[in-house]
Coordinates of C-alpha atoms in Angstrom, one line a residue:
M14 CA 0.0 0.0 0.0
T15 CA 1.2 3.5 -0.9
E16 CA 0.0 6.3 1.4
R17 CA -1.2 9.4 -0.4
T18 CA 0.2 12.7 0.9
L19 CA -0.8 16.3 0.6
K20 CA 0.1 17.8 -2.8
Q21 CA -1.6 21.2 -3.0
V22 CA -4.0 23.3 -1.0
I23 CA -6.7 25.4 -2.7
P24 CA -8.4 27.6 -0.1
G25 CA -12.1 28.3 -0.6
A26 CA -12.6 31.8 -1.9
E27 CA -15.6 33.9 -0.7
T28 CA -17.9 34.7 -3.6
S29 CA -21.6 34.6 -4.6
D30 CA -23.6 32.7 -7.2
G31 CA -27.2 32.3 -8.2
A32 CA -29.2 35.3 -7.1
G33 CA -26.7 36.3 -4.5
V34 CA -26.0 33.1 -2.4
R35 CA -22.8 33.5 -0.4
I36 CA -20.4 30.6 -1.0
K37 CA -16.8 29.5 -0.6
R38 CA -15.5 28.1 -3.9
S39 CA -12.3 26.0 -4.0
L40 CA -12.3 24.0 -7.2
G41 CA -13.5 26.1 -10.1
Q42 CA -12.3 29.6 -8.9
H43 CA -10.9 29.9 -12.4
P44 CA -10.2 27.5 -15.3
S45 CA -6.8 26.5 -14.0
V46 CA -8.2 25.4 -10.6
R47 CA -9.9 22.1 -11.4
L48 CA -9.2 18.5 -10.5
D49 CA -10.2 16.3 -13.5
P50 CA -13.0 15.0 -13.5
F51 CA -14.2 17.6 -11.0
L52 CA -15.0 21.1 -12.2
M53 CA -16.1 22.9 -9.2
L54 CA -16.8 22.6 -5.4
D55 CA -18.8 25.1 -3.5
E56 CA -19.4 25.2 0.2
F57 CA -22.4 27.2 1.4
G58 CA -23.2 27.8 5.0
S59 CA -24.8 30.6 7.0
A60 CA -27.3 31.3 9.7
E61 CA -28.2 34.6 8.1
A62 CA -31.1 34.3 5.7
A63 CA -29.8 37.2 3.6
D64 CA -26.9 35.0 2.6
Y65 CA -29.0 32.3 1.0
I66 CA -32.7 33.4 0.7
A67 CA -32.5 34.5 -3.0
G68 CA -31.5 31.0 -4.0
F69 CA -30.8 29.8 -7.5
P70 CA -33.7 30.8 -9.8
S71 CA -34.3 28.9 -13.1
H72 CA -31.1 28.5 -15.1
P73 CA -29.7 26.1 -17.7
H74 CA -26.9 23.5 -17.8
R75 CA -25.3 21.3 -20.4
G76 CA -22.4 18.8 -20.4
F77 CA -21.8 17.7 -16.8
E78 CA -23.5 16.5 -13.5
T79 CA -24.2 18.4 -10.3
V80 CA -24.2 16.8 -6.9
T81 CA -25.8 18.7 -4.1
Y82 CA -25.3 17.5 -0.5
M83 CA -27.3 19.2 2.2
I84 CA -25.8 19.1 5.7
E85 CA -28.4 21.2 7.3
G86 CA -31.4 23.1 5.8
H87 CA -34.2 22.7 3.2
M88 CA -34.1 23.5 -0.5
L89 CA -36.5 22.6 -3.3
H90 CA -35.3 21.4 -6.8
E91 CA -37.6 21.8 -9.8
D92 CA -36.7 21.3 -13.5
H93 CA -38.2 21.3 -17.0
L94 CA -38.6 17.5 -16.9
G95 CA -41.2 17.9 -14.1
N96 CA -38.9 16.6 -11.3
R97 CA -39.5 18.1 -7.9
G98 CA -37.3 17.2 -4.9
D99 CA -37.0 18.4 -1.4
L100 CA -33.4 18.4 -0.2
R101 CA -33.2 18.2 3.6
N102 CA -30.6 17.4 6.3
G103 CA -28.3 14.6 5.0
G104 CA -29.9 14.2 1.6
V105 CA -28.3 14.4 -1.9
Q106 CA -29.6 15.4 -5.3
W107 CA -27.7 14.0 -8.3
M108 CA -28.5 15.8 -11.5
T109 CA -27.2 14.9 -15.0
A110 CA -27.5 17.9 -17.2
G111 CA -26.4 15.9 -20.3
K112 CA -27.6 17.6 -23.5
G113 CA -29.6 20.2 -21.5
I114 CA -31.7 20.9 -18.4
I115 CA -33.3 24.0 -17.0
H116 CA -33.8 23.9 -13.2
S117 CA -34.1 26.0 -10.0
E118 CA -32.9 25.4 -6.5
M119 CA -34.8 27.6 -4.0
P120 CA -34.6 27.7 -0.2
Q121 CA -37.7 26.5 1.7
Q122 CA -36.8 28.3 4.9
E123 CA -36.8 32.0 5.9
E124 CA -34.5 31.6 9.0
G125 CA -32.0 29.2 10.6
V126 CA -28.9 27.5 9.3
M127 CA -28.5 26.3 5.7
R128 CA -25.2 24.6 4.8
G129 CA -24.0 22.0 2.4
F130 CA -22.0 21.5 -0.8
Q131 CA -22.4 21.4 -4.5
L132 CA -19.9 19.5 -6.7
W133 CA -19.7 19.7 -10.5
L134 CA -18.7 16.4 -12.1
N135 CA -17.6 16.5 -15.7
L136 CA -18.9 14.1 -18.4
P137 CA -16.7 12.6 -21.1
A138 CA -17.4 13.8 -24.7
A139 CA -19.2 10.6 -25.5
E140 CA -21.7 11.3 -22.7
K141 CA -22.1 15.1 -22.8
M142 CA -25.2 14.9 -25.0
T143 CA -26.9 12.1 -23.1
D144 CA -30.5 12.6 -21.9
A145 CA -30.9 14.8 -18.8
G146 CA -31.7 13.0 -15.5
Y147 CA -32.3 13.6 -11.9
R148 CA -32.2 11.5 -8.7
D149 CA -33.4 12.6 -5.3
I150 CA -31.5 10.6 -2.6
Q151 CA -33.0 10.5 0.8
P152 CA -30.7 10.4 3.9
E153 CA -31.8 6.9 4.8
D154 CA -30.7 5.7 1.3
I155 CA -27.1 6.7 1.8
P156 CA -25.1 3.7 3.3
E157 CA -23.4 4.4 6.6
I158 CA -20.3 2.4 7.6
A159 CA -19.2 2.2 11.2
L160 CA -15.5 2.3 11.9
T161 CA -13.4 2.2 15.1
G162 CA -12.4 5.8 14.6
G163 CA -15.7 7.1 13.4
R164 CA -18.2 6.5 10.5
I165 CA -18.6 7.0 6.8
R166 CA -21.6 8.1 4.8
L167 CA -20.9 6.7 1.3
I168 CA -22.6 8.9 -1.2
A169 CA -21.0 7.4 -4.4
G170 CA -18.5 4.7 -5.3
A171 CA -17.4 1.6 -3.5
L172 CA -15.1 0.8 -0.6
T173 CA -13.7 -2.5 0.6
L174 CA -12.9 -2.4 4.3
D175 CA -11.7 -5.5 6.2
G176 CA -12.7 -7.7 3.4
T177 CA -16.3 -6.4 3.2
S178 CA -17.4 -4.5 0.1
H179 CA -19.6 -1.5 0.5
R180 CA -21.5 0.3 -2.3
G181 CA -22.6 3.9 -2.2
A182 CA -26.0 5.3 -3.1
V183 CA -24.6 6.1 -6.6
T184 CA -22.4 3.8 -8.7
G185 CA -21.8 2.9 -12.3
R186 CA -20.5 6.3 -13.5
S187 CA -17.7 6.2 -16.1
T188 CA -15.5 8.5 -14.0
E189 CA -15.9 6.1 -11.0
P190 CA -16.5 8.9 -8.5
L191 CA -15.9 8.2 -4.8
Y192 CA -17.7 10.6 -2.6
A193 CA -17.8 10.0 1.1
D194 CA -18.5 12.1 4.2
L195 CA -16.1 11.1 7.0
Q196 CA -17.2 11.7 10.5
L197 CA -14.3 11.1 12.9
N198 CA -14.4 10.7 16.7
P199 CA -12.1 12.9 18.9
D200 CA -8.6 11.6 18.1
G201 CA -10.2 9.1 15.8
R202 CA -8.1 7.6 13.0
V203 CA -9.3 5.9 9.8
S204 CA -7.4 4.3 6.9
L205 CA -9.2 4.0 3.6
P206 CA -8.4 2.6 0.1
V207 CA -8.5 5.1 -2.7
P208 CA -8.0 3.8 -6.3
A209 CA -4.5 4.5 -7.6
G210 CA -4.6 6.8 -10.6
H211 CA -7.7 8.6 -9.5
N212 CA -7.4 12.2 -8.7
A213 CA -8.4 12.8 -5.0
M214 CA -8.9 15.5 -2.4
L215 CA -10.0 16.0 1.2
Y216 CA -12.3 18.9 2.2
L217 CA -12.3 19.5 6.0
Y218 CA -15.4 21.4 7.1
E219 CA -15.6 20.7 10.9
G220 CA -12.9 20.4 13.5
E221 CA -9.2 19.6 12.9
A222 CA -7.6 16.7 11.1
S223 CA -4.3 15.6 9.6
L224 CA -3.2 13.3 6.7
G225 CA -0.2 11.5 8.3
E226 CA 1.9 14.3 9.7
Q227 CA 0.4 17.0 7.4
A228 CA -2.4 19.2 8.8
L229 CA -5.4 19.6 6.6
R230 CA -6.7 23.1 5.9
R231 CA -10.3 23.9 6.7
S232 CA -12.7 25.0 3.9
A233 CA -10.1 24.1 1.3
A234 CA -9.5 21.5 -1.4
N235 CA -6.6 19.5 0.1
V236 CA -5.4 17.8 -3.1
L237 CA -3.6 14.5 -2.7
D238 CA -0.6 12.9 -4.5
N239 CA -1.1 9.5 -6.1
G240 CA -1.3 6.4 -4.1
D241 CA -3.8 3.8 -3.1
R242 CA -4.6 4.6 0.6
I243 CA -5.2 7.5 2.9
T244 CA -4.8 7.7 6.7
V245 CA -6.6 10.5 8.4
T246 CA -6.5 11.4 12.1
A247 CA -8.9 13.8 13.8
G248 CA -8.0 16.4 16.5
D249 CA -9.2 16.2 20.1
G250 CA -12.6 17.7 19.0
G251 CA -13.2 15.3 16.2
A252 CA -13.7 16.2 12.6
R253 CA -15.9 16.0 9.5
L254 CA -14.5 16.0 6.0
L255 CA -15.3 15.0 2.5
L256 CA -13.3 12.5 0.5
I257 CA -13.7 13.0 -3.2
A258 CA -11.9 11.0 -5.9
G259 CA -12.5 10.2 -9.5
K260 CA -11.0 8.7 -12.7
P261 CA -9.6 11.5 -14.9
I262 CA -11.2 12.1 -18.3
G263 CA -8.2 13.6 -19.9
E264 CA -10.1 15.7 -22.5
P265 CA -10.1 19.4 -23.2
V266 CA -12.5 21.5 -21.1
V267 CA -14.2 24.6 -22.5
Q268 CA -16.6 26.3 -20.1
Y269 CA -18.9 29.2 -20.5
G270 CA -20.9 29.7 -17.3
P271 CA -23.3 26.8 -16.9
F272 CA -22.2 25.0 -20.1
V273 CA -19.2 22.7 -20.1
M274 CA -18.1 21.2 -23.4
N275 CA -14.9 20.2 -25.3
T276 CA -14.6 22.9 -27.9
P277 CA -15.5 26.6 -28.4
E278 CA -17.8 25.5 -31.3
E279 CA -19.8 23.3 -28.9
I280 CA -20.2 26.2 -26.5
E281 CA -21.5 28.4 -29.3
Q282 CA -24.0 25.7 -30.2
A283 CA -25.1 25.4 -26.6
L284 CA -25.7 29.2 -26.5
R285 CA -27.6 29.1 -29.7
D286 CA -29.7 26.1 -28.5
Y287 CA -30.6 27.9 -25.3
R288 CA -31.4 31.2 -27.1
D289 CA -33.6 29.4 -29.6
G290 CA -35.4 27.2 -27.1
R291 CA -33.7 24.0 -28.3
L292 CA -31.5 23.2 -25.3
T293 CA -34.0 20.8 -23.8
A294 CA -35.6 19.6 -27.0

């Protein structure tokens, strides 16, 4: 086994998106800050309604997938396909934009804490024009794995621990995404396999933790070197962090706002399709 070490730290930058929702964006701050196949990672979290109340009114996407993980709060998804999903504490919404989708994500609360994450997962060229799709994953449908040092919520991918195979709520994607929420006990320590050759990162969002002897930075994409295993140790107050890994696509990425394709010509086509009402045809 080869332990992965910390390669690069990309701190989350304060910004806003949608109709003014305050977020911290690590991956995706600009085109050079991506981790193939992941395009963007946003953390949102506030007890001030003004930071999230305007939400994300109706807007289009093409060429990738969005994964929204709600830690705390209530948001409603609606799209042109007629899908409607309530995203609540611990739930996940997995949306495939494919050839085109128009959707909205609007808060269903006027006070209290709302916090969570949105990850953008690229699609290879052969899948960018696939049919759009949507899956609303309830908290109870996300497998939880108990460990000596804590527990894991396995949103996507597969893990083999002590000879037992575990499958997440989402599997079968060509980029083989691994998406897990690690909840570590005070001074808890976990060692997990991560496929060699997959790009991987850890995102610490509560407490303190280290990767071997290297401290992880909070609210940052802690990008890892290659290897096939990670060992994470929490501080004396415990920790929560995301483990995100995936098989690189290795294709050109051309992005214009909510459209992610392989060439400028394909972006121009997406813009024409949206303008002419053909994006979701």
